[in-house]
mmCIF file of C-alpha atoms and ligand atoms in Angstrom:
data_model
loop_
_atom_site.group_PDB
_atom_site.id
_atom_site.type_symbol
_atom_site.label_atom_id
_atom_site.label_comp_id
_atom_site.label_asym_id
_atom_site.label_seq_id
_atom_site.Cartn_x
_atom_site.Cartn_y
_atom_site.Cartn_z
ATOM 1 C CA MET A 1 0.000 0.000 0.000
ATOM 2 C CA SER A 2 1.347 3.441 -0.848
ATOM 3 C CA LYS A 3 2.234 5.850 1.949
ATOM 4 C CA ILE A 4 -0.284 8.365 3.260
ATOM 5 C CA TYR A 5 1.321 11.812 3.469
ATOM 6 C CA ASN A 6 0.138 14.247 6.123
ATOM 7 C CA ILE A 7 0.326 17.811 4.898
ATOM 8 C CA ALA A 8 -0.132 20.923 7.019
ATOM 9 C CA ALA A 9 -2.224 23.448 5.087
ATOM 10 C CA LEU A 10 -1.978 27.073 6.237
ATOM 11 C CA LYS A 11 -4.254 29.167 4.057
ATOM 12 C CA GLY A 12 -2.929 32.529 5.262
ATOM 13 C CA ASP A 13 -4.727 35.789 4.569
ATOM 14 C CA GLY A 14 -5.416 38.335 1.819
ATOM 15 C CA ILE A 15 -5.599 36.223 -1.364
ATOM 16 C CA GLY A 16 -4.051 33.284 0.552
ATOM 17 C CA PRO A 17 -7.283 31.294 1.108
ATOM 18 C CA GLU A 18 -8.297 31.635 -2.584
ATOM 19 C CA VAL A 19 -5.003 30.384 -4.005
ATOM 20 C CA THR A 20 -4.526 27.704 -1.335
ATOM 21 C CA ASN A 21 -8.085 26.326 -1.770
ATOM 22 C CA SER A 22 -7.429 26.207 -5.534
ATOM 23 C CA THR A 23 -4.303 24.127 -4.929
ATOM 24 C CA ILE A 24 -6.027 21.768 -2.484
ATOM 25 C CA LYS A 25 -8.759 21.208 -5.107
ATOM 26 C CA VAL A 26 -6.108 20.323 -7.714
ATOM 27 C CA ILE A 27 -4.268 17.955 -5.327
ATOM 28 C CA ASP A 28 -7.577 16.326 -4.315
ATOM 29 C CA ALA A 29 -8.240 15.647 -8.017
ATOM 30 C CA LEU A 30 -4.767 14.124 -8.284
ATOM 31 C CA VAL A 31 -5.472 11.892 -5.269
ATOM 32 C CA GLU A 32 -8.750 10.764 -6.890
ATOM 33 C CA THR A 33 -7.062 9.863 -10.177
ATOM 34 C CA THR A 34 -3.713 8.366 -9.016
ATOM 35 C CA ASP A 35 -2.330 6.187 -6.181
ATOM 36 C CA LEU A 36 -1.199 9.290 -4.303
ATOM 37 C CA LYS A 37 -2.599 9.541 -0.758
ATOM 38 C CA ILE A 38 -2.577 12.942 0.912
ATOM 39 C CA ASN A 39 -4.332 14.043 4.097
ATOM 40 C CA PHE A 40 -4.564 17.792 4.623
ATOM 41 C CA LYS A 41 -4.451 18.953 8.251
ATOM 42 C CA TYR A 42 -5.505 22.571 8.603
ATOM 43 C CA GLY A 43 -3.718 25.090 10.788
ATOM 44 C CA GLU A 44 -3.962 28.790 11.496
ATOM 45 C CA ALA A 45 -1.238 31.344 10.804
ATOM 46 C CA GLY A 46 -1.029 34.889 9.505
ATOM 47 C CA PHE A 47 -1.982 38.442 10.283
ATOM 48 C CA TYR A 48 -5.557 37.555 11.256
ATOM 49 C CA CYS A 49 -4.254 35.370 14.127
ATOM 50 C CA ILE A 50 -2.580 38.238 15.962
ATOM 51 C CA GLU A 51 -5.772 39.566 17.527
ATOM 52 C CA LYS A 52 -6.958 36.076 18.494
ATOM 53 C CA TYR A 53 -3.680 34.501 19.684
ATOM 54 C CA GLY A 54 -1.279 37.424 20.134
ATOM 55 C CA THR A 55 0.954 35.880 17.483
ATOM 56 C CA ASN A 56 0.822 35.128 13.751
ATOM 57 C CA LEU A 57 2.158 31.601 14.362
ATOM 58 C CA PRO A 58 0.232 29.963 17.223
ATOM 59 C CA LYS A 59 1.918 27.136 19.142
ATOM 60 C CA GLU A 60 -0.815 24.703 18.015
ATOM 61 C CA THR A 61 0.271 25.394 14.420
ATOM 62 C CA ILE A 62 3.950 24.789 15.242
ATOM 63 C CA ALA A 63 2.947 21.461 16.841
ATOM 64 C CA LEU A 64 0.941 20.593 13.711
ATOM 65 C CA LEU A 65 3.905 21.341 11.427
ATOM 66 C CA LYS A 66 6.100 19.018 13.525
ATOM 67 C CA LYS A 67 3.653 16.139 12.993
ATOM 68 C CA THR A 68 3.435 16.476 9.205
ATOM 69 C CA ASP A 69 5.555 15.513 6.187
ATOM 70 C CA ALA A 70 5.456 18.970 4.593
ATOM 71 C CA CYS A 71 3.526 22.236 4.618
ATOM 72 C CA LEU A 72 1.485 23.949 1.920
ATOM 73 C CA LYS A 73 1.418 27.616 2.846
ATOM 74 C CA GLY A 74 -0.643 30.449 1.447
ATOM 75 C CA PRO A 75 0.767 33.969 1.482
ATOM 76 C CA MET A 76 0.341 35.987 4.672
ATOM 77 C CA THR A 77 0.257 39.703 5.390
ATOM 78 C CA THR A 78 3.234 40.760 7.496
ATOM 79 C CA PRO A 79 2.809 43.370 10.231
ATOM 80 C CA GLN A 80 5.088 46.342 9.619
ATOM 81 C CA THR A 81 5.048 47.972 13.063
ATOM 82 C CA PRO A 82 8.335 47.614 14.944
ATOM 83 C CA GLY A 83 7.883 45.119 17.788
ATOM 84 C CA ALA A 84 4.995 43.250 16.097
ATOM 85 C CA PRO A 85 5.496 39.531 15.284
ATOM 86 C CA ILE A 86 7.905 38.993 12.390
ATOM 87 C CA SER A 87 6.764 37.248 9.204
ATOM 88 C CA ALA A 88 5.307 33.772 9.884
ATOM 89 C CA ALA A 89 7.160 32.435 6.819
ATOM 90 C CA VAL A 90 10.492 33.732 8.155
ATOM 91 C CA GLN A 91 9.749 32.150 11.561
ATOM 92 C CA ILE A 92 8.967 28.752 10.018
ATOM 93 C CA ARG A 93 12.045 28.883 7.746
ATOM 94 C CA LYS A 94 14.311 29.521 10.767
ATOM 95 C CA MET A 95 12.537 27.125 13.139
ATOM 96 C CA PHE A 96 12.818 24.177 10.728
ATOM 97 C CA ASP A 97 16.168 25.288 9.219
ATOM 98 C CA LEU A 98 14.661 25.439 5.723
ATOM 99 C CA PHE A 99 17.954 26.758 4.398
ATOM 100 C CA ALA A 100 17.244 26.806 0.647
ATOM 101 C CA ASN A 101 14.433 28.804 -0.938
ATOM 102 C CA VAL A 102 14.073 27.376 -4.435
ATOM 103 C CA ARG A 103 12.185 29.538 -6.942
ATOM 104 C CA PRO A 104 11.959 28.284 -10.542
ATOM 105 C CA CYS A 105 11.054 30.709 -13.350
ATOM 106 C CA ARG A 106 10.420 29.522 -16.862
ATOM 107 C CA SER A 107 8.602 30.523 -20.020
ATOM 108 C CA PHE A 108 5.046 29.179 -20.272
ATOM 109 C CA PRO A 109 3.021 28.689 -23.463
ATOM 110 C CA ASN A 110 0.817 31.642 -24.432
ATOM 111 C CA VAL A 111 2.291 33.846 -21.709
ATOM 112 C CA ASP A 112 4.073 37.011 -22.796
ATOM 113 C CA ALA A 113 7.613 36.902 -21.412
ATOM 114 C CA LEU A 114 10.475 39.319 -22.075
ATOM 115 C CA LYS A 115 12.352 36.551 -23.923
ATOM 116 C CA PRO A 116 11.528 32.996 -25.057
ATOM 117 C CA ASN A 117 13.239 29.877 -23.610
ATOM 118 C CA ILE A 118 13.726 31.089 -20.061
ATOM 119 C CA ASP A 119 14.338 28.249 -17.624
ATOM 120 C CA LEU A 120 16.153 29.333 -14.494
ATOM 121 C CA ILE A 121 15.982 28.724 -10.759
ATOM 122 C CA VAL A 122 16.825 31.250 -8.063
ATOM 123 C CA VAL A 123 18.168 29.536 -4.933
ATOM 124 C CA ARG A 124 18.039 31.979 -2.071
ATOM 125 C CA GLU A 125 19.664 31.528 1.349
ATOM 126 C CA ASN A 126 16.671 31.393 3.631
ATOM 127 C CA THR A 127 17.656 31.650 7.289
ATOM 128 C CA GLU A 128 19.910 34.678 7.823
ATOM 129 C CA GLY A 129 21.259 37.704 5.876
ATOM 130 C CA MET A 130 19.112 40.851 6.074
ATOM 131 C CA TYR A 131 16.272 38.679 7.418
ATOM 132 C CA SER A 132 18.117 37.967 10.689
ATOM 133 C CA GLY A 133 15.387 39.979 12.461
ATOM 134 C CA ILE A 134 17.990 41.984 14.398
ATOM 135 C CA GLU A 135 17.038 45.587 13.842
ATOM 136 C CA TYR A 136 16.796 48.451 16.290
ATOM 137 C CA GLU A 137 16.835 52.205 16.674
ATOM 138 C CA LEU A 138 20.235 53.158 18.057
ATOM 139 C CA SER A 139 19.142 56.696 18.903
ATOM 140 C CA PRO A 140 16.134 58.675 17.631
ATOM 141 C CA GLY A 141 16.311 58.693 13.832
ATOM 142 C CA VAL A 142 19.301 56.317 13.628
ATOM 143 C CA GLY A 143 18.444 52.682 12.846
ATOM 144 C CA VAL A 144 20.564 49.574 12.453
ATOM 145 C CA ALA A 145 19.692 46.242 10.785
ATOM 146 C CA LEU A 146 22.174 43.385 10.975
ATOM 147 C CA ARG A 147 23.045 41.348 7.897
ATOM 148 C CA ILE A 148 24.327 38.073 9.298
ATOM 149 C CA ILE A 149 26.202 35.805 6.902
ATOM 150 C CA THR A 150 27.780 32.588 8.140
ATOM 151 C CA LYS A 151 30.055 30.123 6.397
ATOM 152 C CA GLU A 152 27.826 27.270 7.604
ATOM 153 C CA ALA A 153 24.574 28.573 6.083
ATOM 154 C CA SER A 154 26.364 29.747 2.915
ATOM 155 C CA LEU A 155 27.874 26.279 2.414
ATOM 156 C CA LYS A 156 24.484 24.591 2.888
ATOM 157 C CA VAL A 157 22.715 26.726 0.306
ATOM 158 C CA ALA A 158 25.679 26.600 -2.107
ATOM 159 C CA GLU A 159 25.823 22.802 -1.903
ATOM 160 C CA TYR A 160 22.107 22.632 -2.688
ATOM 161 C CA ALA A 161 22.580 24.956 -5.671
ATOM 162 C CA PHE A 162 25.569 23.016 -7.058
ATOM 163 C CA LYS A 163 23.640 19.721 -6.813
ATOM 164 C CA LEU A 164 20.679 21.289 -8.587
ATOM 165 C CA ALA A 165 22.859 22.790 -11.343
ATOM 166 C CA SER A 166 24.635 19.470 -11.888
ATOM 167 C CA LYS A 167 21.230 17.845 -12.602
ATOM 168 C CA ARG A 168 20.240 20.675 -14.993
ATOM 169 C CA LYS A 169 22.196 22.820 -17.479
ATOM 170 C CA LYS A 170 25.341 22.724 -15.292
ATOM 171 C CA HIS A 171 25.672 26.468 -14.932
ATOM 172 C CA LEU A 172 25.735 28.209 -11.554
ATOM 173 C CA THR A 173 25.838 31.981 -11.090
ATOM 174 C CA TYR A 174 26.521 33.350 -7.606
ATOM 175 C CA VAL A 175 25.285 36.835 -6.896
ATOM 176 C CA HIS A 176 26.608 39.167 -4.183
ATOM 177 C CA LYS A 177 27.654 42.744 -3.453
ATOM 178 C CA GLY A 178 31.215 41.930 -2.455
ATOM 179 C CA ASN A 179 32.542 45.300 -3.623
ATOM 180 C CA ILE A 180 30.591 47.101 -0.876
ATOM 181 C CA LEU A 181 29.647 44.403 1.665
ATOM 182 C CA ARG A 182 33.201 43.125 1.709
ATOM 183 C CA VAL A 183 33.285 41.025 4.881
ATOM 184 C CA THR A 184 29.911 39.303 4.587
ATOM 185 C CA GLY A 185 30.200 39.163 0.787
ATOM 186 C CA LYS A 186 33.561 37.395 1.051
ATOM 187 C CA ILE A 187 32.228 34.753 3.451
ATOM 188 C CA PHE A 188 29.422 33.942 1.001
ATOM 189 C CA LYS A 189 31.677 34.017 -2.099
ATOM 190 C CA ASP A 190 34.381 31.884 -0.444
ATOM 191 C CA ALA A 191 31.801 29.282 0.582
ATOM 192 C CA VAL A 192 30.512 28.981 -2.998
ATOM 193 C CA LYS A 193 33.997 28.847 -4.514
ATOM 194 C CA SER A 194 35.201 26.243 -1.986
ATOM 195 C CA LEU A 195 32.638 23.758 -3.312
ATOM 196 C CA ALA A 196 33.490 24.233 -6.987
ATOM 197 C CA PRO A 197 36.163 21.452 -7.081
ATOM 198 C CA LYS A 198 33.499 18.935 -5.908
ATOM 199 C CA TYR A 199 31.368 19.761 -8.956
ATOM 200 C CA PRO A 200 33.846 20.112 -11.867
ATOM 201 C CA GLU A 201 31.009 19.570 -14.352
ATOM 202 C CA VAL A 202 29.306 22.810 -13.210
ATOM 203 C CA LYS A 203 30.483 26.012 -14.875
ATOM 204 C CA ILE A 204 30.408 28.906 -12.385
ATOM 205 C CA ASP A 205 30.298 32.642 -12.844
ATOM 206 C CA GLU A 206 29.438 35.576 -10.608
ATOM 207 C CA ALA A 207 27.647 38.929 -10.728
ATOM 208 C CA HIS A 208 27.048 41.872 -8.438
ATOM 209 C CA ILE A 209 23.393 42.177 -7.460
ATOM 210 C CA ASP A 210 22.903 45.549 -9.159
ATOM 211 C CA ALA A 211 24.342 44.315 -12.471
ATOM 212 C CA MET A 212 22.387 41.068 -12.099
ATOM 213 C CA THR A 213 19.028 42.863 -12.034
ATOM 214 C CA MET A 214 19.980 44.270 -15.450
ATOM 215 C CA HIS A 215 21.331 40.964 -16.861
ATOM 216 C CA LEU A 216 18.113 39.236 -15.842
ATOM 217 C CA ILE A 217 16.137 41.570 -18.088
ATOM 218 C CA LYS A 218 18.671 41.626 -20.934
ATOM 219 C CA LYS A 219 19.516 37.931 -21.232
ATOM 220 C CA PRO A 220 17.394 35.807 -18.863
ATOM 221 C CA GLU A 221 17.749 32.763 -21.158
ATOM 222 C CA PHE A 222 21.499 32.682 -20.339
ATOM 223 C CA TYR A 223 20.925 31.599 -16.717
ATOM 224 C CA ASP A 224 20.390 28.194 -15.163
ATOM 225 C CA VAL A 225 20.787 28.219 -11.352
ATOM 226 C CA ILE A 226 21.376 31.493 -9.503
ATOM 227 C CA VAL A 227 22.455 31.282 -5.854
ATOM 228 C CA THR A 228 22.453 34.285 -3.577
ATOM 229 C CA THR A 229 21.873 35.641 -0.087
ATOM 230 C CA ASN A 230 18.436 36.168 1.446
ATOM 231 C CA LEU A 231 17.366 39.720 0.472
ATOM 232 C CA PHE A 232 19.033 39.646 -2.961
ATOM 233 C CA GLY A 233 17.274 36.341 -3.705
ATOM 234 C CA ASP A 234 13.909 37.718 -2.634
ATOM 235 C CA VAL A 235 14.262 40.672 -5.008
ATOM 236 C CA LEU A 236 15.723 38.675 -7.920
ATOM 237 C CA SER A 237 13.037 35.988 -7.774
ATOM 238 C CA ASP A 238 10.166 38.518 -8.014
ATOM 239 C CA GLU A 239 11.983 40.137 -10.946
ATOM 240 C CA ALA A 240 12.596 36.771 -12.636
ATOM 241 C CA ALA A 241 8.909 35.892 -12.182
ATOM 242 C CA GLN A 242 7.770 39.048 -13.958
ATOM 243 C CA VAL A 243 10.387 38.555 -16.704
ATOM 244 C CA THR A 244 8.643 35.246 -17.494
ATOM 245 C CA GLY A 245 5.210 36.878 -17.553
ATOM 246 C CA SER A 246 3.633 37.233 -14.114
ATOM 247 C CA LEU A 247 4.427 37.041 -10.418
ATOM 248 C CA GLY A 248 1.201 35.035 -10.184
ATOM 249 C CA LEU A 249 2.877 32.072 -11.938
ATOM 250 C CA ALA A 250 5.896 31.700 -9.663
ATOM 251 C CA ALA A 251 6.231 28.941 -7.078
ATOM 252 C CA GLY A 252 8.682 28.505 -4.237
ATOM 253 C CA ALA A 253 9.957 25.625 -2.101
ATOM 254 C CA ASN A 254 11.617 26.083 1.276
ATOM 255 C CA ILE A 255 13.817 23.055 1.747
ATOM 256 C CA GLY A 256 15.592 21.761 4.861
ATOM 257 C CA LYS A 257 17.186 18.454 5.810
ATOM 258 C CA SER A 258 13.934 16.937 7.090
ATOM 259 C CA TYR A 259 11.043 19.274 6.242
ATOM 260 C CA GLY A 260 9.760 21.343 3.347
ATOM 261 C CA MET A 261 7.351 24.268 3.111
ATOM 262 C CA PHE A 262 5.792 25.176 -0.234
ATOM 263 C CA GLU A 263 4.249 28.515 -1.134
ATOM 264 C CA PRO A 264 3.851 30.953 -4.014
ATOM 265 C CA VAL A 265 6.573 33.580 -4.477
ATOM 266 C CA HIS A 266 4.010 36.379 -4.259
ATOM 267 C CA GLY A 267 2.525 37.865 -1.121
ATOM 268 C CA SER A 268 -1.050 38.310 0.128
ATOM 269 C CA ALA A 269 -1.925 41.092 -2.402
ATOM 270 C CA PRO A 270 -4.522 42.525 0.054
ATOM 271 C CA LYS A 271 -6.246 44.766 -2.521
ATOM 272 C CA TYR A 272 -7.479 41.646 -4.381
ATOM 273 C CA THR A 273 -8.799 39.818 -1.276
ATOM 274 C CA GLY A 274 -12.007 37.890 -1.940
ATOM 275 C CA GLN A 275 -12.347 39.165 -5.517
ATOM 276 C CA ASN A 276 -11.656 35.795 -7.199
ATOM 277 C CA VAL A 277 -9.421 37.492 -9.780
ATOM 278 C CA VAL A 278 -5.827 36.466 -8.988
ATOM 279 C CA ASN A 279 -3.858 33.727 -10.655
ATOM 280 C CA PRO A 280 -3.692 30.532 -8.575
ATOM 281 C CA ILE A 281 -0.957 28.921 -10.738
ATOM 282 C CA GLY A 282 1.983 30.024 -8.517
ATOM 283 C CA THR A 283 0.477 28.184 -5.549
ATOM 284 C CA ILE A 284 -0.628 25.205 -7.693
ATOM 285 C CA MET A 285 2.950 24.851 -9.005
ATOM 286 C CA ALA A 286 4.180 25.084 -5.382
ATOM 287 C CA GLY A 287 1.821 22.145 -4.757
ATOM 288 C CA ALA A 288 3.529 20.275 -7.618
ATOM 289 C CA MET A 289 6.944 21.000 -6.050
ATOM 290 C CA MET A 290 5.615 19.620 -2.765
ATOM 291 C CA VAL A 291 4.365 16.415 -4.386
ATOM 292 C CA GLU A 292 7.781 15.969 -6.046
ATOM 293 C CA TYR A 293 9.532 16.621 -2.683
ATOM 294 C CA LEU A 294 7.431 13.803 -1.197
ATOM 295 C CA GLY A 295 9.018 11.513 -3.801
ATOM 296 C CA GLU A 296 5.951 11.319 -6.087
ATOM 297 C CA LYS A 297 7.553 12.630 -9.279
ATOM 298 C CA GLN A 298 4.973 11.141 -11.657
ATOM 299 C CA ALA A 299 2.063 12.731 -9.814
ATOM 300 C CA ALA A 300 3.916 16.067 -9.680
ATOM 301 C CA THR A 301 4.495 15.943 -13.431
ATOM 302 C CA LYS A 302 0.753 15.459 -13.893
ATOM 303 C CA ILE A 303 0.047 18.800 -12.180
ATOM 304 C CA GLU A 304 2.673 20.567 -14.296
ATOM 305 C CA LYS A 305 1.294 19.029 -17.498
ATOM 306 C CA ALA A 306 -2.251 20.067 -16.581
ATOM 307 C CA VAL A 307 -1.123 23.672 -15.972
ATOM 308 C CA ILE A 308 0.829 23.792 -19.231
ATOM 309 C CA GLU A 309 -2.101 22.303 -21.206
ATOM 310 C CA VAL A 310 -4.518 24.885 -19.780
ATOM 311 C CA LEU A 311 -2.133 27.720 -20.673
ATOM 312 C CA LYS A 312 -1.609 26.219 -24.130
ATOM 313 C CA ASP A 313 -5.380 26.041 -24.740
ATOM 314 C CA GLY A 314 -5.444 29.740 -23.856
ATOM 315 C CA LYS A 315 -9.230 29.801 -23.203
ATOM 316 C CA ILE A 316 -8.840 30.567 -19.516
ATOM 317 C CA ARG A 317 -6.616 33.524 -18.714
ATOM 318 C CA THR A 318 -6.619 35.465 -15.466
ATOM 319 C CA LYS A 319 -6.258 39.255 -15.375
ATOM 320 C CA ASP A 320 -2.450 39.191 -14.881
ATOM 321 C CA LEU A 321 -2.196 37.151 -18.123
ATOM 322 C CA GLY A 322 -4.296 39.658 -20.038
ATOM 323 C CA GLY A 323 -7.642 37.846 -19.689
ATOM 324 C CA SER A 324 -10.750 38.133 -17.522
ATOM 325 C CA SER A 325 -11.140 34.608 -16.136
ATOM 326 C CA THR A 326 -11.546 34.132 -12.406
ATOM 327 C CA THR A 327 -9.332 32.285 -9.932
ATOM 328 C CA SER A 328 -11.906 29.492 -9.681
ATOM 329 C CA GLU A 329 -12.336 29.202 -13.470
ATOM 330 C CA MET A 330 -8.559 28.718 -13.743
ATOM 331 C CA SER A 331 -8.367 26.122 -10.958
ATOM 332 C CA ASN A 332 -11.486 24.263 -12.203
ATOM 333 C CA GLU A 333 -9.948 24.025 -15.672
ATOM 334 C CA ILE A 334 -6.711 22.611 -14.202
ATOM 335 C CA VAL A 335 -8.774 20.090 -12.192
ATOM 336 C CA GLU A 336 -10.580 19.030 -15.404
ATOM 337 C CA LYS A 337 -7.219 18.546 -17.181
ATOM 338 C CA ILE A 338 -5.938 16.429 -14.270
ATOM 339 C CA ARG A 339 -8.997 14.176 -14.680
ATOM 340 C CA THR A 340 -8.447 13.707 -18.416
ATOM 341 C CA LEU A 341 -4.634 13.324 -18.552
HETATM 342 P P1 NAD B 1 2.405 40.934 -3.329
HETATM 343 O O1 NAD B 1 3.230 39.873 -3.935
HETATM 344 O O2 NAD B 1 1.367 40.511 -2.352
HETATM 345 O O3 NAD B 1 1.657 41.757 -4.462
HETATM 346 C C1 NAD B 1 2.297 42.630 -5.380
HETATM 347 C C2 NAD B 1 1.460 42.708 -6.654
HETATM 348 O O4 NAD B 1 1.722 41.535 -7.437
HETATM 349 C C3 NAD B 1 -0.056 42.687 -6.445
HETATM 350 O O5 NAD B 1 -0.573 43.943 -6.205
HETATM 351 C C4 NAD B 1 -0.529 42.123 -7.771
HETATM 352 O O6 NAD B 1 -0.540 43.134 -8.738
HETATM 353 C C5 NAD B 1 0.568 41.129 -8.126
HETATM 354 N N1 NAD B 1 0.220 39.741 -7.703
HETATM 355 C C6 NAD B 1 0.624 39.110 -6.602
HETATM 356 N N2 NAD B 1 0.118 37.862 -6.578
HETATM 357 C C7 NAD B 1 -0.625 37.710 -7.683
HETATM 358 C C8 NAD B 1 -1.402 36.648 -8.232
HETATM 359 N N3 NAD B 1 -1.513 35.447 -7.621
HETATM 360 N N4 NAD B 1 -2.044 36.841 -9.393
HETATM 361 C C9 NAD B 1 -1.949 38.015 -10.022
HETATM 362 N N5 NAD B 1 -1.211 39.062 -9.588
HETATM 363 C C10 NAD B 1 -0.566 38.913 -8.420
HETATM 364 O O7 NAD B 1 3.444 41.966 -2.649
HETATM 365 P P2 NAD B 1 3.242 43.160 -1.597
HETATM 366 O O8 NAD B 1 2.074 44.004 -2.013
HETATM 367 O O9 NAD B 1 4.567 43.742 -1.473
HETATM 368 O O10 NAD B 1 2.911 42.438 -0.228
HETATM 369 C C11 NAD B 1 1.592 42.277 0.304
HETATM 370 C C12 NAD B 1 1.713 41.546 1.667
HETATM 371 O O11 NAD B 1 2.208 40.221 1.451
HETATM 372 C C13 NAD B 1 2.707 42.204 2.627
HETATM 373 O O12 NAD B 1 2.145 42.187 3.924
HETATM 374 C C14 NAD B 1 3.937 41.331 2.557
HETATM 375 O O13 NAD B 1 4.679 41.361 3.751
HETATM 376 C C15 NAD B 1 3.298 39.964 2.349
HETATM 377 N N6 NAD B 1 4.187 38.956 1.729
HETATM 378 C C16 NAD B 1 4.092 37.702 2.227
HETATM 379 C C17 NAD B 1 4.862 36.688 1.661
HETATM 380 C C18 NAD B 1 4.727 35.303 2.247
HETATM 381 O O14 NAD B 1 3.759 34.983 2.932
HETATM 382 N N7 NAD B 1 5.675 34.405 1.976
HETATM 383 C C19 NAD B 1 5.692 36.963 0.570
HETATM 384 C C20 NAD B 1 5.743 38.268 0.069
HETATM 385 C C21 NAD B 1 4.975 39.261 0.649
#
């Protein structure tokens, strides 16, 4: 009998519930039509929890995550007031040492991208850097935020990126700002370079973050795997997503040694809450990455194929893709494709 996977589902807030429900519907259709067995266990997290629990990540939710094989997470609004709880996603990434944030961006059929044949993956360090959470006001009007870079975390993310590149087009680009952030930049660069002899088949090159934002627009098809520190990776992956057509298409995996959390690259887009207009594909593709992480490659490929077929048909297009279809029309069409593939 095939294994039953327990998945924590955190729907989040803003457009989170719409895109997460769409993904659960797609995975349920996959379960109905394949041998895959998935049990969703629902938990609460996000901005809306703060009033109720005093935190955006209640302890019951942390306990739930610990009992599951992986987490499907919707986007969540992050409080911006100093002293308020920090992003729930950042807390989970640190708590479970989900050191690699893996964000693929590729050209899709019938989607206007800046260039054809884009197929790249941004691998972002996920536990430190500018997201260390150490930020304070030194004296009125003078603030400090600490960018923590360690050899240990840099090696972990670099190793992940090398392995990924060696299975793909064997090209790894490491991105930094070593000309200005010389101490932390050097630790990151040295960690990447120290692993190069272990992967002689992988060609490596480097770029400064500012130049990289330009290269990504000018020649995105040149890149394969891009590895970088936390904030630079966050910025580059949103840019890469739009270069391929829409932020609404981009999926992300947060990978650690023994747990994975899967979510869209985009945030909670509060102005679209409850309007049924956003694109659910980013979260659905995050669902496919989760199914692959569980070891069910064939089932994951079925989700990807269904998404690509729906885009190829071109009948259903959400607003970000230049159409007027709703979130539920898009997810229903993907469900129908899953049933017929
Ligand atoms: P955002 O990604 O939520 O939205 C930016 C814009 O991108 C939207 O206005 C919309 O035009 C477009 N967009 C986003 N998702 C889309 C979709 N599925 N389909 C179509 N278009 C889409 O970024 P933001 O406005 O900077 O952040 C809003 C909130 O989300 C903030 O509170 C932020 O902290 C939070 N956030 C959370 C996560 C997370 O949970 N991992 C990630 C990023 C941002």
